[in-house]
Each structure stands twice: as structure tokens, then as C-alpha cells.
């Protein structure tokens, strides 16, 4: 992550968030960003079977109610804000 950040001139946390967002949107299939270590984890196709697109709702960018940071969530999903640790929900 540090090398990618240096190559693009961004902070590692910014690169991590952008890669996580891209993976979540399906732009980086079989990739997961570990939120603790901020490392890139490749997932085999067997561990991540394809899902039925008709059953999944499109992701939506939601702003944290405390600090305003943006995060991408699907309907019914909750996630801790990476910046202030408030729980962000998309109902």
C-alpha cells in the first residue's frame, strides 16, 4: 500500500479507502482491503462465488452523521466510520 501511495502521491489511508471502494463496487474483482493492516488481499474465485445481480441492490455513498466522511454501503449494511468510528447505516 505504501508503494502505491508513493507512486500516486497520496497518503496510504487515502489509497486504501479508494481501493476498498473500487473493490466494493466490483471494479477490482477478487480483491479485499484489510481495514486493520491496510493491505491488499487477493481472494480466489472459489472463496468468492459470483452472486445473483438481480438480488443485490446498488451501493450508495453515505455520509457519516458525525464527521461527514463518505463511505459506500449497500441496503441494510452498517459500517464503522474510518475516521471517527461512528456507525454509519444505509437502511
PDB file of N, CA and C in Angstrom, residues 3 7 14 49 56 84-85:
ATOM      1  N   UNK A   3       3.818   1.665  -1.219  1.00  0.00           N
ATOM      2  CA  UNK A   3       4.447   1.882  -2.530  1.00  0.00           C
ATOM      3  C   UNK A   3       3.446   2.485  -3.511  1.00  0.00           C
ATOM      4  N   UNK A   7       3.732   6.117  -5.284  1.00  0.00           N
ATOM      5  CA  UNK A   7       3.691   6.219  -6.748  1.00  0.00           C
ATOM      6  C   UNK A   7       2.667   7.242  -7.230  1.00  0.00           C
ATOM      7  N   UNK A  14      -5.634   7.183   2.173  1.00  0.00           N
ATOM      8  CA  UNK A  14      -6.481   7.605   1.053  1.00  0.00           C
ATOM      9  C   UNK A  14      -6.478   6.532  -0.031  1.00  0.00           C
ATOM     10  N   UNK A  49     -17.739 -16.875  -4.523  1.00  0.00           N
ATOM     11  CA  UNK A  49     -18.575 -17.255  -5.656  1.00  0.00           C
ATOM     12  C   UNK A  49     -19.377 -16.071  -6.163  1.00  0.00           C
ATOM     13  N   UNK A  56     -29.093  -8.247  -5.574  1.00  0.00           N
ATOM     14  CA  UNK A  56     -28.311  -7.260  -4.835  1.00  0.00           C
ATOM     15  C   UNK A  56     -28.688  -5.846  -5.248  1.00  0.00           C
ATOM     16  N   UNK A  84     -13.979   8.639  12.432  1.00  0.00           N
ATOM     17  CA  UNK A  84     -14.413   8.957  13.799  1.00  0.00           C
ATOM     18  C   UNK A  84     -15.028   7.762  14.520  1.00  0.00           C
ATOM     19  N   UNK A  85     -15.152   6.616  13.850  1.00  0.00           N
ATOM     20  CA  UNK A  85     -15.634   5.355  14.415  1.00  0.00           C
ATOM     21  C   UNK A  85     -17.120   5.345  14.773  1.00  0.00           C
TER      22      UNK A  85
END
